[in-house]
Amino acid sequence: MIPYEFEYFRAGSVRQALAMLAENPEAKILAGGHSLLPMMKLRLAKPGLLVDIGRLPELRGIEIGDDSVSIGSATTHAELEGSAALKQVAPLFSLAAGVIADPTVRNRGTIGGALMHADPSADWPAVALALGAELEVVGKQGSRRIPVDEFFVGFMSTAVEPDEVLTRIHVPLPTPGRVSYRKFRHPSSGYAVAAAAVAIDVGEDGYASGRIGITGVADTAFRAREGEGLLEGNFTDLRGRVDAIAEAVFADVSPLEDNFADGEYRLQLGKVMLKRALLDVLEQRG
Ligand SMILES: Cc1cc2nc3c(=O)[nH]c(=O)nc-3n(C[C@H](O)[C@H](O)[C@H](O)COP(=O)(O)OP(=O)(O)OC[C@H]3O[C@@H](n4cnc5c(N)ncnc54)[C@H](O)[C@@H]3O)c2cc1C
């Protein structure tokens, strides 16, 4: 599998990358290359120019502030998996990063690349949805923040313009006290056939509320608002609501189908992953 010919440019800054995108409408950003290069080899993408931002220090790293975590878009899955500081304040990141593909992919692939690629079976979209992240992008008009609920607009498609660069992922702190990520992995790629990210807060009065992100099942990752509505209420009763939540979340979903999992099986796996994630949360100490 050989891609079409293309030019390569390693950007020295985000500003330089933006200038290259503005001058070259056929250009695409390259981060870890673990989604874009396979697409090019399959000839599903044929950018004339790759603008490499993968090694820019300004796009890497994890900054933990008082009221939010800020993650550079070119931070790798492995860096997110391995950060003890991040695990302390937002453990959902290490739970999800640890089940992405294999160490080779985790060492090169980036969270920004995964969010931008918006594969319907990718892991980070579910996590970003469950944690209520904001995605910061820069373009010629300056920078803007996109709430994650508005970020995924369809199959492999985001609200980011072709001449914009995703720079940082912001997650509000504190993150909910009880979290879980449950994933049924495709046996060869490791991508999610179905996965659920759950983040639940329980108030001092025992009232539970939270967010649920689902990936793998539909043509784009989605936030399960019906399920979130049903999970609100007394935490001690949540176990009795788990089945109803899972049924409600997938009731109106049009499932993906492929050689590995037909629609019915995928919906069933989605329900099972969500129930397991909710039961995990019930077992956790608040
Ligand atoms: C064998 C294999 C198994 C995999 N298994 C999984 C899995 O289990 N779970 C999972 O979630 N993923 C999986 N992936 C995908 C992997 O996580 C990729 O690393 C990720 O999807 C893309 O990140 P990247 O940095 O490699 O992006 P790239 O491939 O470099 O880019 C992907 C797309 O995003 C754009 N882009 C990248 N960064 C930016 C930015 N900062 N601003 C604007 N546009 C940008 C690019 O132009 C391109 O269109 C797998 C990949 C492989 C090859």
mmCIF file of C-alpha atoms and ligand atoms in Angstrom:
data_model
loop_
_atom_site.group_PDB
_atom_site.id
_atom_site.type_symbol
_atom_site.label_atom_id
_atom_site.label_comp_id
_atom_site.label_asym_id
_atom_site.label_seq_id
_atom_site.Cartn_x
_atom_site.Cartn_y
_atom_site.Cartn_z
ATOM 1 C CA MET A 1 0.000 0.000 0.000
ATOM 2 C CA ILE A 2 1.702 3.138 -1.230
ATOM 3 C CA PRO A 3 0.188 6.627 -0.889
ATOM 4 C CA TYR A 4 0.094 9.280 -3.592
ATOM 5 C CA GLU A 5 3.116 11.599 -3.684
ATOM 6 C CA PHE A 6 3.000 14.380 -1.137
ATOM 7 C CA GLU A 7 5.197 17.150 0.258
ATOM 8 C CA TYR A 8 6.249 17.200 3.909
ATOM 9 C CA PHE A 9 6.832 20.257 6.100
ATOM 10 C CA ARG A 10 7.742 20.174 9.781
ATOM 11 C CA ALA A 11 6.220 23.271 11.391
ATOM 12 C CA GLY A 12 8.348 25.215 13.895
ATOM 13 C CA SER A 13 5.295 26.725 15.592
ATOM 14 C CA VAL A 14 1.513 26.657 15.491
ATOM 15 C CA ARG A 15 1.620 30.059 13.785
ATOM 16 C CA GLN A 16 3.789 28.592 11.000
ATOM 17 C CA ALA A 17 1.463 25.612 10.658
ATOM 18 C CA LEU A 18 -1.512 27.958 10.281
ATOM 19 C CA ALA A 19 0.327 29.958 7.606
ATOM 20 C CA MET A 20 1.054 26.760 5.668
ATOM 21 C CA LEU A 21 -2.605 25.691 5.895
ATOM 22 C CA ALA A 22 -3.728 29.125 4.684
ATOM 23 C CA GLU A 23 -1.369 29.031 1.691
ATOM 24 C CA ASN A 24 -2.036 25.396 0.762
ATOM 25 C CA PRO A 25 -5.707 24.381 0.720
ATOM 26 C CA GLU A 26 -4.693 20.781 -0.128
ATOM 27 C CA ALA A 27 -2.549 20.525 3.056
ATOM 28 C CA LYS A 28 -3.413 18.460 6.116
ATOM 29 C CA ILE A 29 -2.039 18.488 9.634
ATOM 30 C CA LEU A 30 0.065 15.462 10.632
ATOM 31 C CA ALA A 31 0.297 14.586 14.334
ATOM 32 C CA GLY A 32 1.052 10.951 15.188
ATOM 33 C CA GLY A 33 0.157 9.743 11.694
ATOM 34 C CA HIS A 34 -1.567 6.599 12.987
ATOM 35 C CA SER A 35 -4.890 7.415 11.363
ATOM 36 C CA LEU A 36 -3.897 9.735 8.522
ATOM 37 C CA LEU A 37 -1.150 7.552 7.022
ATOM 38 C CA PRO A 38 -3.309 4.415 6.874
ATOM 39 C CA MET A 39 -5.986 6.530 5.147
ATOM 40 C CA MET A 40 -3.382 7.747 2.653
ATOM 41 C CA LYS A 41 -2.072 4.247 2.021
ATOM 42 C CA LEU A 42 -5.622 3.085 1.350
ATOM 43 C CA ARG A 43 -5.963 6.146 -0.909
ATOM 44 C CA LEU A 44 -8.959 7.355 1.060
ATOM 45 C CA ALA A 45 -7.080 10.625 1.693
ATOM 46 C CA LYS A 46 -4.660 12.329 -0.680
ATOM 47 C CA PRO A 47 -3.340 15.564 0.818
ATOM 48 C CA GLY A 48 -0.691 17.257 -1.356
ATOM 49 C CA LEU A 49 1.170 18.504 1.714
ATOM 50 C CA LEU A 50 1.540 17.242 5.272
ATOM 51 C CA VAL A 51 2.220 19.881 7.941
ATOM 52 C CA ASP A 52 3.798 18.062 10.892
ATOM 53 C CA ILE A 53 2.902 19.497 14.313
ATOM 54 C CA GLY A 54 3.623 16.309 16.252
ATOM 55 C CA ARG A 55 6.805 17.536 17.930
ATOM 56 C CA LEU A 56 5.808 21.095 18.799
ATOM 57 C CA PRO A 57 6.494 21.636 22.534
ATOM 58 C CA GLU A 58 3.634 24.188 22.702
ATOM 59 C CA LEU A 59 1.185 21.399 21.777
ATOM 60 C CA ARG A 60 2.496 18.806 24.197
ATOM 61 C CA GLY A 61 2.029 18.157 27.867
ATOM 62 C CA ILE A 62 -0.498 18.213 30.665
ATOM 63 C CA GLU A 63 -1.044 21.331 32.789
ATOM 64 C CA ILE A 64 -3.108 20.945 35.940
ATOM 65 C CA GLY A 65 -4.615 24.197 37.206
ATOM 66 C CA ASP A 66 -6.994 25.002 40.042
ATOM 67 C CA ASP A 67 -10.185 24.675 38.031
ATOM 68 C CA SER A 68 -9.186 22.803 34.878
ATOM 69 C CA VAL A 69 -6.725 20.431 33.222
ATOM 70 C CA SER A 70 -5.259 21.596 29.935
ATOM 71 C CA ILE A 71 -3.824 18.934 27.614
ATOM 72 C CA GLY A 72 -1.796 19.784 24.525
ATOM 73 C CA SER A 73 -3.340 18.238 21.434
ATOM 74 C CA ALA A 74 -0.078 16.495 20.440
ATOM 75 C CA THR A 75 0.200 14.694 23.779
ATOM 76 C CA THR A 76 0.400 10.968 23.104
ATOM 77 C CA HIS A 77 -1.929 8.277 24.395
ATOM 78 C CA ALA A 78 1.045 6.799 26.307
ATOM 79 C CA GLU A 79 1.811 10.120 28.004
ATOM 80 C CA LEU A 80 -1.815 10.357 29.112
ATOM 81 C CA GLU A 81 -1.762 6.775 30.334
ATOM 82 C CA GLY A 82 1.458 7.288 32.277
ATOM 83 C CA SER A 83 0.848 10.642 33.980
ATOM 84 C CA ALA A 84 0.482 10.061 37.724
ATOM 85 C CA ALA A 85 -0.627 13.681 38.234
ATOM 86 C CA LEU A 86 -3.402 13.322 35.660
ATOM 87 C CA LYS A 87 -4.477 10.010 37.146
ATOM 88 C CA GLN A 88 -4.883 11.761 40.485
ATOM 89 C CA VAL A 89 -7.270 14.463 39.209
ATOM 90 C CA ALA A 90 -8.884 12.791 36.181
ATOM 91 C CA PRO A 91 -8.458 8.987 36.315
ATOM 92 C CA LEU A 92 -10.729 8.410 33.306
ATOM 93 C CA PHE A 93 -7.789 9.368 31.063
ATOM 94 C CA SER A 94 -5.521 6.541 32.175
ATOM 95 C CA LEU A 95 -8.412 4.053 32.162
ATOM 96 C CA ALA A 96 -9.154 4.815 28.499
ATOM 97 C CA ALA A 97 -5.568 5.334 27.310
ATOM 98 C CA GLY A 98 -4.567 1.927 28.662
ATOM 99 C CA VAL A 99 -6.993 0.130 26.352
ATOM 100 C CA ILE A 100 -6.173 1.987 23.125
ATOM 101 C CA ALA A 101 -4.649 -0.406 20.571
ATOM 102 C CA ASP A 102 -1.142 -1.465 21.587
ATOM 103 C CA PRO A 103 2.043 0.234 22.877
ATOM 104 C CA THR A 104 3.234 1.144 19.366
ATOM 105 C CA VAL A 105 0.053 3.077 18.585
ATOM 106 C CA ARG A 106 -0.065 4.559 22.074
ATOM 107 C CA ASN A 107 3.496 5.871 21.775
ATOM 108 C CA ARG A 108 2.837 7.752 18.520
ATOM 109 C CA GLY A 109 -0.882 8.517 18.384
ATOM 110 C CA THR A 110 -2.116 11.756 19.950
ATOM 111 C CA ILE A 111 -5.321 12.752 21.694
ATOM 112 C CA GLY A 112 -5.763 15.695 19.332
ATOM 113 C CA GLY A 113 -5.343 13.499 16.266
ATOM 114 C CA ALA A 114 -7.892 11.027 17.597
ATOM 115 C CA LEU A 115 -10.461 13.742 18.372
ATOM 116 C CA MET A 116 -9.947 15.372 14.970
ATOM 117 C CA HIS A 117 -10.107 12.077 13.109
ATOM 118 C CA ALA A 118 -13.409 11.415 14.940
ATOM 119 C CA ASP A 119 -13.460 7.720 14.104
ATOM 120 C CA PRO A 120 -16.817 6.350 15.343
ATOM 121 C CA SER A 121 -14.919 3.630 17.248
ATOM 122 C CA ALA A 122 -12.246 5.831 18.847
ATOM 123 C CA ASP A 123 -11.908 6.057 22.610
ATOM 124 C CA TRP A 124 -11.149 9.728 23.351
ATOM 125 C CA PRO A 125 -14.468 11.080 22.040
ATOM 126 C CA ALA A 126 -16.386 9.104 24.706
ATOM 127 C CA VAL A 127 -14.050 10.335 27.446
ATOM 128 C CA ALA A 128 -14.246 13.964 26.285
ATOM 129 C CA LEU A 129 -18.073 13.726 26.215
ATOM 130 C CA ALA A 130 -18.256 12.192 29.694
ATOM 131 C CA LEU A 131 -15.959 14.843 31.190
ATOM 132 C CA GLY A 132 -17.585 17.843 29.467
ATOM 133 C CA ALA A 133 -14.338 18.913 27.781
ATOM 134 C CA GLU A 134 -13.817 22.061 25.711
ATOM 135 C CA LEU A 135 -11.676 21.872 22.614
ATOM 136 C CA GLU A 136 -9.533 24.925 21.833
ATOM 137 C CA VAL A 137 -8.759 25.595 18.183
ATOM 138 C CA VAL A 138 -6.810 28.393 16.499
ATOM 139 C CA GLY A 139 -7.267 29.765 13.019
ATOM 140 C CA LYS A 140 -6.801 33.002 11.164
ATOM 141 C CA GLN A 141 -9.642 34.570 13.196
ATOM 142 C CA GLY A 142 -7.822 33.767 16.464
ATOM 143 C CA SER A 143 -8.709 31.111 18.989
ATOM 144 C CA ARG A 144 -12.078 29.720 20.065
ATOM 145 C CA ARG A 145 -13.287 26.999 22.382
ATOM 146 C CA ILE A 146 -15.794 24.411 21.185
ATOM 147 C CA PRO A 147 -17.849 22.583 23.841
ATOM 148 C CA VAL A 148 -17.487 18.853 23.224
ATOM 149 C CA ASP A 149 -21.273 18.539 22.843
ATOM 150 C CA GLU A 150 -20.927 20.594 19.621
ATOM 151 C CA PHE A 151 -17.636 19.084 18.417
ATOM 152 C CA PHE A 152 -18.657 15.819 16.705
ATOM 153 C CA VAL A 153 -21.037 16.755 13.927
ATOM 154 C CA GLY A 154 -21.324 13.463 11.999
ATOM 155 C CA PHE A 155 -19.427 10.471 10.671
ATOM 156 C CA MET A 156 -15.691 11.308 11.010
ATOM 157 C CA SER A 157 -16.565 14.945 11.003
ATOM 158 C CA THR A 158 -15.997 17.760 13.516
ATOM 159 C CA ALA A 159 -16.889 21.433 13.944
ATOM 160 C CA VAL A 160 -13.248 22.395 13.221
ATOM 161 C CA GLU A 161 -12.552 24.233 9.943
ATOM 162 C CA PRO A 162 -9.906 22.852 7.533
ATOM 163 C CA ASP A 163 -7.630 25.865 8.190
ATOM 164 C CA GLU A 164 -7.819 25.539 11.990
ATOM 165 C CA VAL A 165 -5.582 23.598 14.373
ATOM 166 C CA LEU A 166 -6.769 21.915 17.556
ATOM 167 C CA THR A 167 -4.348 23.143 20.202
ATOM 168 C CA ARG A 168 -5.606 22.109 23.639
ATOM 169 C CA ILE A 169 -8.227 20.002 25.380
ATOM 170 C CA HIS A 170 -9.610 21.609 28.554
ATOM 171 C CA VAL A 171 -11.356 19.538 31.200
ATOM 172 C CA PRO A 172 -13.100 21.214 34.153
ATOM 173 C CA LEU A 173 -11.937 20.300 37.675
ATOM 174 C CA PRO A 174 -12.860 18.678 39.871
ATOM 175 C CA THR A 175 -13.886 15.811 37.619
ATOM 176 C CA PRO A 176 -16.721 13.642 38.981
ATOM 177 C CA GLY A 177 -15.631 11.413 41.858
ATOM 178 C CA ARG A 178 -16.763 8.102 40.369
ATOM 179 C CA VAL A 179 -15.689 7.123 36.867
ATOM 180 C CA SER A 180 -15.425 4.043 34.704
ATOM 181 C CA TYR A 181 -14.516 3.126 31.143
ATOM 182 C CA ARG A 182 -15.698 -0.183 29.756
ATOM 183 C CA LYS A 183 -14.795 -1.274 26.242
ATOM 184 C CA PHE A 184 -15.346 -4.323 24.074
ATOM 185 C CA ARG A 185 -12.250 -4.265 21.854
ATOM 186 C CA HIS A 186 -12.134 -5.376 18.266
ATOM 187 C CA PRO A 187 -9.847 -8.425 18.447
ATOM 188 C CA SER A 188 -7.441 -7.242 15.763
ATOM 189 C CA SER A 189 -7.285 -3.421 15.922
ATOM 190 C CA GLY A 190 -8.297 -2.846 19.527
ATOM 191 C CA TYR A 191 -10.799 -0.174 18.425
ATOM 192 C CA ALA A 192 -14.070 -0.082 20.373
ATOM 193 C CA VAL A 193 -16.827 -2.293 19.012
ATOM 194 C CA ALA A 194 -18.763 -0.685 21.855
ATOM 195 C CA ALA A 195 -17.568 1.351 24.832
ATOM 196 C CA ALA A 196 -19.036 3.496 27.578
ATOM 197 C CA ALA A 197 -17.407 6.257 29.631
ATOM 198 C CA VAL A 198 -19.279 7.164 32.790
ATOM 199 C CA ALA A 199 -18.566 10.052 35.190
ATOM 200 C CA ILE A 200 -20.840 10.435 38.213
ATOM 201 C CA ASP A 201 -20.913 12.834 41.135
ATOM 202 C CA VAL A 202 -22.704 11.981 44.337
ATOM 203 C CA GLY A 203 -23.606 14.955 46.538
ATOM 204 C CA GLU A 204 -23.474 14.936 50.316
ATOM 205 C CA ASP A 205 -27.237 14.369 50.261
ATOM 206 C CA GLY A 206 -26.696 11.156 48.246
ATOM 207 C CA TYR A 207 -28.054 12.660 45.017
ATOM 208 C CA ALA A 208 -26.294 11.299 41.914
ATOM 209 C CA SER A 209 -25.830 13.111 38.603
ATOM 210 C CA GLY A 210 -23.416 12.550 35.771
ATOM 211 C CA ARG A 211 -22.509 12.244 32.128
ATOM 212 C CA ILE A 212 -22.252 9.240 29.811
ATOM 213 C CA GLY A 213 -20.224 9.067 26.565
ATOM 214 C CA ILE A 214 -20.755 6.177 24.141
ATOM 215 C CA THR A 215 -18.478 5.182 21.269
ATOM 216 C CA GLY A 216 -18.261 2.350 18.743
ATOM 217 C CA VAL A 217 -21.978 1.750 18.353
ATOM 218 C CA ALA A 218 -23.248 4.568 16.104
ATOM 219 C CA ASP A 219 -21.739 6.581 13.238
ATOM 220 C CA THR A 220 -20.367 9.076 15.742
ATOM 221 C CA ALA A 221 -19.654 9.047 19.452
ATOM 222 C CA PHE A 222 -22.525 10.509 21.409
ATOM 223 C CA ARG A 223 -23.570 11.766 24.801
ATOM 224 C CA ALA A 224 -26.357 9.642 26.271
ATOM 225 C CA ARG A 225 -28.672 12.325 27.615
ATOM 226 C CA GLU A 226 -31.679 10.010 28.171
ATOM 227 C CA GLY A 227 -29.523 7.771 30.336
ATOM 228 C CA GLU A 228 -28.103 10.763 32.208
ATOM 229 C CA GLY A 229 -31.662 11.858 33.020
ATOM 230 C CA LEU A 230 -32.497 8.439 34.422
ATOM 231 C CA LEU A 231 -29.339 8.150 36.473
ATOM 232 C CA GLU A 232 -30.127 11.395 38.298
ATOM 233 C CA GLY A 233 -31.564 10.630 41.701
ATOM 234 C CA ASN A 234 -30.749 8.764 44.843
ATOM 235 C CA PHE A 235 -27.382 7.002 44.429
ATOM 236 C CA THR A 236 -28.355 4.122 46.687
ATOM 237 C CA ASP A 237 -31.191 3.279 44.249
ATOM 238 C CA LEU A 238 -29.007 3.452 41.143
ATOM 239 C CA ARG A 239 -28.494 -0.309 40.943
ATOM 240 C CA GLY A 240 -32.222 -0.695 40.365
ATOM 241 C CA ARG A 241 -32.124 1.799 37.490
ATOM 242 C CA VAL A 242 -29.135 0.328 35.589
ATOM 243 C CA ASP A 243 -31.160 -1.858 33.194
ATOM 244 C CA ALA A 244 -33.594 0.952 32.394
ATOM 245 C CA ILE A 245 -30.698 3.361 31.738
ATOM 246 C CA ALA A 246 -29.051 0.924 29.308
ATOM 247 C CA GLU A 247 -32.321 0.317 27.463
ATOM 248 C CA ALA A 248 -33.061 4.045 27.194
ATOM 249 C CA VAL A 249 -29.590 4.957 25.902
ATOM 250 C CA PHE A 250 -29.734 2.594 22.922
ATOM 251 C CA ALA A 251 -33.474 2.703 22.186
ATOM 252 C CA ASP A 252 -33.191 5.099 19.219
ATOM 253 C CA VAL A 253 -29.623 4.396 18.091
ATOM 254 C CA SER A 254 -28.995 3.332 14.482
ATOM 255 C CA PRO A 255 -26.087 0.940 14.974
ATOM 256 C CA LEU A 256 -23.020 0.510 12.791
ATOM 257 C CA GLU A 257 -22.679 -2.868 11.109
ATOM 258 C CA ASP A 258 -19.589 -4.628 9.837
ATOM 259 C CA ASN A 259 -18.201 -8.113 9.322
ATOM 260 C CA PHE A 260 -17.371 -8.437 12.984
ATOM 261 C CA ALA A 261 -20.573 -7.165 14.597
ATOM 262 C CA ASP A 262 -24.018 -6.703 13.100
ATOM 263 C CA GLY A 263 -26.302 -3.973 14.410
ATOM 264 C CA GLU A 264 -28.180 -6.078 16.947
ATOM 265 C CA TYR A 265 -24.971 -7.473 18.463
ATOM 266 C CA ARG A 266 -23.431 -3.998 18.644
ATOM 267 C CA LEU A 267 -26.447 -2.573 20.455
ATOM 268 C CA GLN A 268 -26.331 -5.494 22.892
ATOM 269 C CA LEU A 269 -22.607 -4.930 23.502
ATOM 270 C CA GLY A 270 -23.282 -1.219 24.057
ATOM 271 C CA LYS A 271 -25.861 -2.021 26.731
ATOM 272 C CA VAL A 272 -23.543 -4.521 28.434
ATOM 273 C CA MET A 273 -20.578 -2.097 28.449
ATOM 274 C CA LEU A 274 -22.735 0.686 29.885
ATOM 275 C CA LYS A 275 -24.203 -1.562 32.574
ATOM 276 C CA ARG A 276 -20.726 -2.755 33.576
ATOM 277 C CA ALA A 277 -19.473 0.836 33.771
ATOM 278 C CA LEU A 278 -22.427 1.821 35.980
ATOM 279 C CA LEU A 279 -21.899 -1.211 38.219
ATOM 280 C CA ASP A 280 -18.177 -0.304 38.518
ATOM 281 C CA VAL A 281 -19.178 3.120 39.745
ATOM 282 C CA LEU A 282 -21.565 1.605 42.279
ATOM 283 C CA GLU A 283 -18.700 -0.458 43.722
ATOM 284 C CA GLN A 284 -16.383 2.546 44.109
ATOM 285 C CA ARG A 285 -15.907 4.329 47.406
ATOM 286 C CA GLY A 286 -17.018 7.948 47.135
HETATM 287 C C1 LIG B 1 -3.532 -0.573 14.418
HETATM 288 C C2 LIG B 1 -4.244 0.625 15.005
HETATM 289 C C3 LIG B 1 -5.083 0.433 16.080
HETATM 290 C C4 LIG B 1 -5.763 1.514 16.634
HETATM 291 N N1 LIG B 1 -6.593 1.291 17.698
HETATM 292 C C5 LIG B 1 -7.227 2.334 18.266
HETATM 293 C C6 LIG B 1 -8.040 2.154 19.430
HETATM 294 O O1 LIG B 1 -8.168 1.073 19.995
HETATM 295 N N2 LIG B 1 -8.692 3.248 19.923
HETATM 296 C C7 LIG B 1 -8.546 4.488 19.368
HETATM 297 O O2 LIG B 1 -9.164 5.444 19.863
HETATM 298 N N3 LIG B 1 -7.746 4.694 18.304
HETATM 299 C C8 LIG B 1 -7.084 3.660 17.754
HETATM 300 N N4 LIG B 1 -6.263 3.876 16.667
HETATM 301 C C9 LIG B 1 -6.096 5.248 16.165
HETATM 302 C C10 LIG B 1 -4.983 5.942 16.910
HETATM 303 O O3 LIG B 1 -5.430 6.244 18.236
HETATM 304 C C11 LIG B 1 -4.566 7.267 16.250
HETATM 305 O O4 LIG B 1 -3.376 7.633 16.891
HETATM 306 C C12 LIG B 1 -5.511 8.415 16.358
HETATM 307 O O5 LIG B 1 -6.796 8.104 15.869
HETATM 308 C C13 LIG B 1 -5.043 9.591 15.514
HETATM 309 O O6 LIG B 1 -4.033 10.287 16.171
HETATM 310 P P1 LIG B 1 -2.738 10.699 15.396
HETATM 311 O O7 LIG B 1 -1.982 11.601 16.299
HETATM 312 O O8 LIG B 1 -2.068 9.479 14.927
HETATM 313 O O9 LIG B 1 -3.348 11.605 14.197
HETATM 314 P P2 LIG B 1 -2.982 11.669 12.653
HETATM 315 O O10 LIG B 1 -3.126 10.335 12.033
HETATM 316 O O11 LIG B 1 -1.696 12.382 12.470
HETATM 317 O O12 LIG B 1 -4.169 12.638 12.174
HETATM 318 C C14 LIG B 1 -5.503 12.194 12.152
HETATM 319 C C15 LIG B 1 -6.382 13.306 11.574
HETATM 320 O O13 LIG B 1 -6.476 14.408 12.462
HETATM 321 C C16 LIG B 1 -5.936 15.607 11.869
HETATM 322 N N5 LIG B 1 -5.205 16.268 12.955
HETATM 323 C C17 LIG B 1 -4.318 15.676 13.786
HETATM 324 N N6 LIG B 1 -3.948 16.547 14.754
HETATM 325 C C18 LIG B 1 -4.602 17.709 14.500
HETATM 326 C C19 LIG B 1 -4.658 18.972 15.164
HETATM 327 N N7 LIG B 1 -3.962 19.211 16.280
HETATM 328 N N8 LIG B 1 -5.431 19.958 14.629
HETATM 329 C C20 LIG B 1 -6.150 19.714 13.505
HETATM 330 N N9 LIG B 1 -6.169 18.529 12.839
HETATM 331 C C21 LIG B 1 -5.403 17.529 13.344
HETATM 332 C C22 LIG B 1 -5.105 15.130 10.703
HETATM 333 O O14 LIG B 1 -5.041 16.101 9.669
HETATM 334 C C23 LIG B 1 -5.860 13.882 10.259
HETATM 335 O O15 LIG B 1 -6.971 14.249 9.465
HETATM 336 C C24 LIG B 1 -5.578 2.821 16.096
HETATM 337 C C25 LIG B 1 -4.700 3.005 15.031
HETATM 338 C C26 LIG B 1 -4.038 1.933 14.490
HETATM 339 C C27 LIG B 1 -3.082 2.163 13.356
#
